[in-house]
Amino acid sequence: MGMERQLLTRERVQLVLGTLRQLVRNGGEMQQSIATSPQTCQHLQLTAASCMLKLASLVHFDHVLNAADISSLALVVQAPCYEVRSTFLLRKLIPSLVSWKVSVRFIPALFMVAHDPETVLRDNVKHAVELRLANVRPTPGSPSVVEESLCRLLFILAHHPDWDDSRIADTLELFSRYIEFYIACVCVAQNVSLLFCYAGEVKAYRNRQTVDALSKDVPNDTFTKRLYILSELAQYLLREKSTSSNWPVNVYPGKLTLPSDVFEPLGDASESSAVRAQPYLDPEFIKRRAKAPTAAQKRSRARPAGPSGPQSKRNRNASVSRGSKPSASRSKGKQAAGDEDDDESDGNDSDDSDIDGDVCMDDSDNAAEDVEMSDEE
């Protein structure tokens, strides 16, 4: 009876999970043909993402969330509405990771804030990584959990909807910000060789195709090629960091293996050698990078407030200035409402006491709430 009950429970979880997936991936809409108010969509997306994260905290059901689910939850960190992404990141994702309620598979989602205009979100992520996660190792002497997460970060970026194969140089400029933010949070002189080896090891694997992929119309070989491009991009940026900081990059003596749920080893040694010998990084991007000012030159210049350089499509229109209206970049008909509407928010109450019904409320008190994250830990 215990086994039958467990199987029955898993079947019910799959039914519920199917609904949650649809809400998260469609920005809170169940059916594209039915128009839903932006406030309701934002509330439903946040609630569904929080429920999926809570489901992942249960030992018996963590495995039911696949790589595509984690990628879709990582995109919630880039939601156009400030209240959605800040609440999910600061009140749900970071507390769950630092208390080890969810798997380390969710760590790469933290670095999706690289393009966020709000510095407080990036600062909270850097604080959590440096002080709570950086020194956590599965076994003594093994790579830390954030060092191992580099490969999963490259996997999520390879499946990111902002990737444009027709404009690869512009895409690499956009995606280099994610890896640079990861390097700023994780990379030090003691582990730069390890990270460089991890990035290169991706070219010994191929993308593992999943049944529930976010982009079913994209061939698996396309994702594999993107992984190889990102592998060389990560090595290029790590070498830039080591050169500017005068850190030596040595050959890592240990043997590294990548997670089997997202990577599949290449067939034989000859195929692996051919992949490693072939360059994948776009030459046009390298030329642009060589002409760009160095980090020291950027620091010496006076810059206006706010992020510079290419901005993620998901955050480009996400206005996070106090009192302004964020707007979505992808969801159908979504314009995040910055105005408070008490009548509409009362109708959006959720059973989850941690989630406010009026999701996109005035941002005047957000900064004070954000910095309380570390104290609540």
Coordinates of C-alpha atoms in Angstrom, one line a residue:
M1 CA 0.0 0.0 0.0
G2 CA 2.9 2.4 0.8
M3 CA 4.3 2.0 -2.7
E4 CA 1.0 2.4 -4.4
R5 CA 0.3 5.5 -2.4
Q6 CA 3.7 6.9 -3.3
L7 CA 3.1 6.3 -7.0
L8 CA -0.4 7.8 -6.8
T9 CA 1.1 10.9 -5.1
R10 CA 3.7 11.2 -7.8
E11 CA 1.1 11.1 -10.5
R12 CA -0.9 13.9 -8.8
V13 CA 2.3 15.9 -8.4
Q14 CA 3.0 15.6 -12.1
L15 CA -0.5 16.9 -12.9
V16 CA 0.0 19.9 -10.5
L17 CA 3.5 20.5 -11.9
G18 CA 2.1 20.6 -15.4
T19 CA -0.1 23.6 -14.5
L20 CA 2.7 25.3 -12.6
R21 CA 5.0 24.9 -15.5
Q22 CA 2.5 26.5 -17.9
L23 CA 2.0 29.5 -15.6
V24 CA 5.7 30.1 -15.1
R25 CA 6.7 29.7 -18.8
N26 CA 3.7 31.8 -20.1
G27 CA 4.2 34.6 -17.6
G28 CA 1.2 33.8 -15.6
E29 CA -1.2 33.1 -18.4
M30 CA -3.0 29.7 -18.7
Q31 CA -4.2 30.3 -22.2
Q32 CA -2.8 32.7 -24.7
S33 CA -6.2 33.2 -26.3
I34 CA -7.7 34.6 -23.0
A35 CA -6.5 38.1 -22.0
T36 CA -5.5 38.4 -18.4
S37 CA -4.7 41.5 -16.5
P38 CA -1.0 42.2 -16.0
Q39 CA -1.4 42.3 -12.2
T40 CA -3.1 38.9 -12.2
C41 CA -0.4 37.4 -14.5
Q42 CA 2.4 38.7 -12.4
H43 CA 0.8 37.3 -9.2
L44 CA 0.2 33.9 -10.8
Q45 CA 3.7 33.6 -12.2
L46 CA 5.2 34.4 -8.8
T47 CA 2.9 32.0 -7.0
A48 CA 3.6 29.2 -9.4
A49 CA 7.4 29.7 -9.3
S50 CA 7.3 29.8 -5.5
C51 CA 5.3 26.5 -5.5
M52 CA 7.7 24.8 -7.9
L53 CA 10.6 25.9 -5.6
K54 CA 8.8 24.6 -2.6
L55 CA 8.1 21.3 -4.4
A56 CA 11.9 21.0 -5.1
S57 CA 12.6 21.3 -1.4
L58 CA 10.8 18.0 -0.8
V59 CA 13.3 15.1 -1.0
H60 CA 10.8 12.7 -2.7
F61 CA 9.8 15.2 -5.4
D62 CA 13.1 17.1 -6.2
H63 CA 13.8 14.8 -9.1
V64 CA 10.5 15.6 -10.8
L65 CA 11.8 19.0 -11.7
N66 CA 14.0 18.6 -14.8
A67 CA 16.6 20.9 -16.4
A68 CA 13.9 22.8 -18.4
D69 CA 12.1 23.6 -15.1
I70 CA 15.2 25.0 -13.6
S71 CA 15.8 27.1 -16.7
S72 CA 12.3 28.5 -16.6
L73 CA 12.6 29.3 -12.9
A74 CA 15.9 31.1 -13.7
L75 CA 14.0 33.3 -16.1
V76 CA 11.7 34.4 -13.3
V77 CA 14.7 36.2 -11.8
Q78 CA 14.5 38.3 -15.0
A79 CA 10.8 39.0 -14.8
P80 CA 9.9 42.5 -16.1
C81 CA 8.1 43.4 -12.9
Y82 CA 10.4 44.3 -10.1
E83 CA 8.2 42.9 -7.4
V84 CA 8.1 39.5 -9.1
R85 CA 11.8 39.1 -9.6
S86 CA 12.9 40.7 -6.3
T87 CA 10.4 38.6 -4.2
F88 CA 11.3 35.4 -5.9
L89 CA 15.0 36.1 -5.6
L90 CA 15.3 37.6 -2.2
R91 CA 12.5 35.9 -0.3
K92 CA 12.4 32.5 -2.0
L93 CA 15.5 31.4 -4.0
I94 CA 18.3 32.8 -1.9
P95 CA 16.9 31.7 1.5
S96 CA 16.2 28.3 0.1
L97 CA 19.8 27.9 -1.2
V98 CA 21.6 29.2 1.8
S99 CA 19.6 27.0 4.1
W100 CA 20.1 24.0 1.7
K101 CA 16.4 23.4 1.3
V102 CA 16.8 23.0 -2.5
S103 CA 19.4 21.4 -4.6
V104 CA 22.6 23.1 -5.9
R105 CA 21.1 22.8 -9.3
F106 CA 19.4 26.1 -8.6
I107 CA 22.6 28.1 -7.9
P108 CA 23.1 29.2 -11.5
A109 CA 19.8 31.0 -11.4
L110 CA 21.3 33.5 -9.0
F111 CA 23.6 34.9 -11.7
M112 CA 20.7 35.7 -14.0
V113 CA 20.6 39.1 -12.3
A114 CA 23.7 40.2 -14.2
H115 CA 21.6 42.6 -16.4
D116 CA 19.3 43.8 -13.6
P117 CA 19.2 47.6 -13.4
E118 CA 18.8 47.4 -9.6
T119 CA 22.2 47.2 -7.9
V120 CA 20.6 45.9 -4.7
L121 CA 19.6 42.6 -6.3
R122 CA 23.1 42.1 -7.7
D123 CA 24.7 43.0 -4.3
N124 CA 22.4 40.5 -2.5
V125 CA 23.4 37.8 -4.8
K126 CA 27.1 38.6 -4.5
H127 CA 26.8 38.7 -0.7
A128 CA 25.0 35.3 -0.6
V129 CA 27.6 33.7 -2.9
E130 CA 30.7 35.0 -1.3
L131 CA 29.6 34.6 2.4
R132 CA 27.3 31.6 2.4
L133 CA 28.0 29.4 -0.6
A134 CA 31.6 29.9 -1.9
N135 CA 33.2 27.7 0.8
V136 CA 30.7 24.9 0.8
R137 CA 32.2 21.7 -0.6
P138 CA 30.6 18.3 -1.0
T139 CA 33.8 16.6 0.3
P140 CA 37.0 18.1 1.7
G141 CA 39.3 19.2 -1.1
S142 CA 36.7 19.0 -3.8
P143 CA 35.4 21.9 -5.8
S144 CA 32.9 24.1 -4.1
V145 CA 29.2 24.0 -5.1
V146 CA 29.5 27.4 -6.8
E147 CA 32.6 26.4 -8.8
E148 CA 30.8 23.3 -10.0
S149 CA 27.8 25.5 -11.0
L150 CA 29.7 27.1 -13.8
C151 CA 28.8 24.3 -16.2
R152 CA 25.2 24.5 -15.3
L153 CA 25.2 28.2 -15.9
L154 CA 26.6 27.7 -19.4
F155 CA 23.8 25.2 -20.0
I156 CA 21.1 27.7 -18.9
L157 CA 22.6 30.4 -21.1
A158 CA 22.7 28.0 -24.1
H159 CA 18.9 27.6 -23.7
H160 CA 18.2 31.2 -23.0
P161 CA 15.5 32.7 -25.2
D162 CA 17.6 35.8 -25.9
W163 CA 20.2 33.8 -27.8
D164 CA 20.2 34.9 -31.4
D165 CA 22.3 32.6 -33.8
S166 CA 22.0 35.1 -36.6
R167 CA 23.7 37.9 -34.7
I168 CA 26.3 35.9 -32.8
A169 CA 28.7 38.8 -32.0
D170 CA 26.0 40.8 -30.4
T171 CA 24.7 37.8 -28.6
L172 CA 28.2 37.1 -27.1
E173 CA 28.4 40.7 -26.0
L174 CA 25.1 40.3 -24.3
F175 CA 25.9 36.9 -22.7
S176 CA 29.4 37.9 -21.6
R177 CA 27.8 40.0 -18.8
Y178 CA 26.4 36.8 -17.2
I179 CA 29.8 35.1 -17.1
E180 CA 31.6 38.3 -16.0
F181 CA 29.2 38.6 -13.1
Y182 CA 29.8 35.0 -12.2
I183 CA 33.6 35.6 -12.3
A184 CA 33.2 38.7 -10.1
C185 CA 31.3 36.7 -7.5
V186 CA 33.3 33.4 -7.6
C187 CA 36.7 33.7 -9.3
V188 CA 39.9 34.3 -7.1
A189 CA 43.5 33.5 -7.7
Q190 CA 43.2 30.1 -6.0
N191 CA 40.4 28.8 -8.3
V192 CA 40.9 30.5 -11.6
S193 CA 42.7 27.4 -13.0
L194 CA 39.9 25.1 -11.8
L195 CA 37.2 27.3 -13.4
F196 CA 39.3 27.5 -16.6
C197 CA 39.4 23.7 -16.7
Y198 CA 35.7 23.4 -16.0
A199 CA 34.9 25.7 -18.9
G200 CA 37.1 23.7 -21.2
E201 CA 35.7 20.4 -20.1
V202 CA 32.3 21.3 -21.6
K203 CA 33.8 20.6 -25.1
A204 CA 34.2 17.0 -24.1
Y205 CA 30.4 16.7 -23.8
R206 CA 27.2 17.4 -25.7
N207 CA 23.9 18.8 -24.7
R208 CA 21.6 16.1 -23.2
Q209 CA 18.3 16.4 -24.9
T210 CA 15.3 16.5 -22.6
V211 CA 11.8 15.5 -23.3
D212 CA 10.3 18.7 -21.8
A213 CA 12.6 21.2 -23.5
L214 CA 11.8 24.9 -23.6
S215 CA 12.6 25.2 -27.3
K216 CA 11.4 22.0 -28.9
D217 CA 11.9 23.4 -32.4
V218 CA 15.6 23.9 -31.9
P219 CA 17.8 20.9 -32.9
N220 CA 19.9 19.4 -30.1
D221 CA 23.1 20.0 -32.2
T222 CA 22.4 23.7 -32.1
F223 CA 22.4 23.7 -28.3
T224 CA 25.6 21.7 -28.3
K225 CA 27.3 24.2 -30.6
R226 CA 26.1 27.0 -28.3
L227 CA 27.7 25.2 -25.3
Y228 CA 31.0 25.0 -27.2
I229 CA 30.8 28.7 -28.0
L230 CA 30.0 29.5 -24.3
S231 CA 32.8 27.2 -23.2
E232 CA 35.4 29.2 -25.2
L233 CA 33.7 32.5 -24.1
A234 CA 34.1 31.6 -20.5
Q235 CA 37.8 30.6 -21.0
Y236 CA 38.4 33.9 -22.8
L237 CA 36.9 36.0 -20.0
L238 CA 38.7 34.0 -17.3
R239 CA 42.0 34.6 -19.1
E240 CA 41.2 38.3 -19.3
K241 CA 40.5 38.3 -15.6
S242 CA 43.7 36.4 -14.8
T243 CA 45.8 38.8 -17.0
S244 CA 44.4 41.9 -15.5
S245 CA 44.9 40.5 -12.0
N246 CA 48.3 38.9 -12.7
W247 CA 47.0 35.5 -11.7
P248 CA 48.7 32.4 -13.3
V249 CA 46.4 29.9 -15.1
N250 CA 47.9 26.5 -14.6
V251 CA 46.8 23.0 -15.7
Y252 CA 44.3 21.7 -13.1
P253 CA 45.7 18.3 -11.9
G254 CA 42.4 16.7 -11.0
K255 CA 39.8 15.0 -13.2
L256 CA 36.5 16.7 -13.6
T257 CA 33.1 15.3 -14.5
L258 CA 30.0 17.3 -15.6
P259 CA 26.5 16.7 -14.3
S260 CA 24.9 13.8 -16.2
D261 CA 21.4 15.3 -16.1
V262 CA 22.3 18.1 -18.6
F263 CA 25.5 16.8 -20.3
E264 CA 26.2 13.7 -22.3
P265 CA 29.8 12.5 -22.9
L266 CA 31.0 12.5 -26.5
G267 CA 31.1 9.1 -28.3
D268 CA 34.9 8.5 -28.6
A269 CA 38.3 10.1 -28.1
S270 CA 38.6 11.1 -31.8
E271 CA 35.4 13.0 -31.7
S272 CA 36.4 14.8 -28.5
S273 CA 39.8 15.7 -30.0
A274 CA 38.2 17.1 -33.1
V275 CA 35.8 19.3 -31.1
R276 CA 38.6 20.6 -28.8
A277 CA 40.8 21.4 -31.9
Q278 CA 38.0 23.4 -33.6
P279 CA 37.6 27.1 -32.6
Y280 CA 34.0 28.2 -31.9
L281 CA 34.4 31.7 -30.5
D282 CA 33.3 34.3 -33.1
P283 CA 36.3 36.4 -34.4
E284 CA 34.2 39.5 -34.7
F285 CA 33.5 39.4 -31.0
I286 CA 37.2 39.0 -30.3
K287 CA 37.9 42.1 -32.4
R288 CA 35.3 44.1 -30.6
R289 CA 36.6 43.0 -27.3
A290 CA 40.1 43.9 -28.1
K291 CA 39.0 47.5 -29.1
A292 CA 36.9 47.9 -25.9
P293 CA 38.4 49.8 -23.0
T294 CA 40.0 47.8 -20.2
A295 CA 38.5 47.5 -16.8
A296 CA 41.1 49.9 -15.4
Q297 CA 40.2 52.5 -18.0
K298 CA 36.4 52.0 -17.3
R299 CA 37.0 52.6 -13.6
S300 CA 39.0 55.8 -14.3
R301 CA 36.1 57.3 -16.3
A302 CA 33.1 59.0 -14.8
R303 CA 30.1 57.0 -15.7
P304 CA 26.4 57.9 -15.2
A305 CA 24.3 55.8 -12.8
G306 CA 22.9 52.6 -14.2
P307 CA 24.2 49.6 -16.2
S308 CA 26.2 50.2 -19.3
G309 CA 26.7 48.1 -22.5
P310 CA 24.2 45.6 -24.0
Q311 CA 21.3 44.8 -21.8
S312 CA 19.3 41.6 -21.7
K313 CA 16.1 41.8 -23.7
R314 CA 14.2 40.5 -20.6
N315 CA 15.4 43.4 -18.5
R316 CA 15.8 46.1 -21.2
N317 CA 12.3 47.4 -20.7
A318 CA 12.1 46.5 -17.0
S319 CA 12.0 50.0 -15.5
V320 CA 13.1 49.7 -11.9
S321 CA 13.4 53.4 -11.0
R322 CA 11.3 54.4 -8.1
G323 CA 7.8 55.2 -9.1
S324 CA 8.1 54.2 -12.7
K325 CA 6.3 51.5 -14.6
P326 CA 8.2 48.3 -15.5
S327 CA 7.2 46.7 -18.8
A328 CA 7.7 43.2 -20.1
S329 CA 10.0 42.3 -23.0
R330 CA 8.5 38.9 -24.0
S331 CA 5.1 38.2 -22.4
K332 CA 2.0 38.9 -24.5
G333 CA 0.4 42.3 -23.7
K334 CA 2.3 42.7 -20.4
Q335 CA 2.9 46.2 -19.1
A336 CA 3.8 46.0 -15.4
A337 CA 1.7 48.3 -13.4
G338 CA 3.6 50.6 -11.0
D339 CA 0.4 52.2 -9.7
E340 CA -1.2 50.8 -6.7
D341 CA -4.7 49.4 -7.1
D342 CA -6.1 48.2 -3.8
D343 CA -9.3 47.0 -5.4
E344 CA -7.5 44.7 -7.8
S345 CA -5.0 43.5 -5.3
D346 CA -7.7 42.3 -3.0
G347 CA -8.9 39.9 -5.6
N348 CA -5.4 38.3 -6.1
D349 CA -4.9 37.0 -2.6
S350 CA -3.0 33.7 -2.5
D351 CA -2.9 30.9 0.1
D352 CA 0.9 31.5 0.4
S353 CA 1.2 34.0 3.2
D354 CA 4.7 35.1 1.9
I355 CA 3.4 36.4 -1.4
D356 CA 1.6 39.7 -1.6
G357 CA -1.6 39.8 -3.7
D358 CA -0.7 43.1 -5.4
V359 CA 2.5 42.0 -7.0
C360 CA 3.7 45.1 -8.8
M361 CA 3.2 47.7 -6.0
D362 CA 4.9 51.0 -5.6
D363 CA 8.7 50.4 -5.3
S364 CA 9.2 53.1 -2.6
D365 CA 9.9 50.6 0.2
N366 CA 11.6 47.9 -1.9
A367 CA 15.2 48.8 -1.1
A368 CA 14.6 48.6 2.7
E369 CA 13.0 45.1 2.2
D370 CA 15.8 43.9 0.0
V371 CA 18.6 44.6 2.4
E372 CA 16.8 42.7 5.1
M373 CA 17.5 39.5 3.4
S374 CA 20.8 38.8 5.0
D375 CA 19.5 39.7 8.5
E376 CA 16.6 37.3 8.1
E377 CA 19.0 34.4 7.4

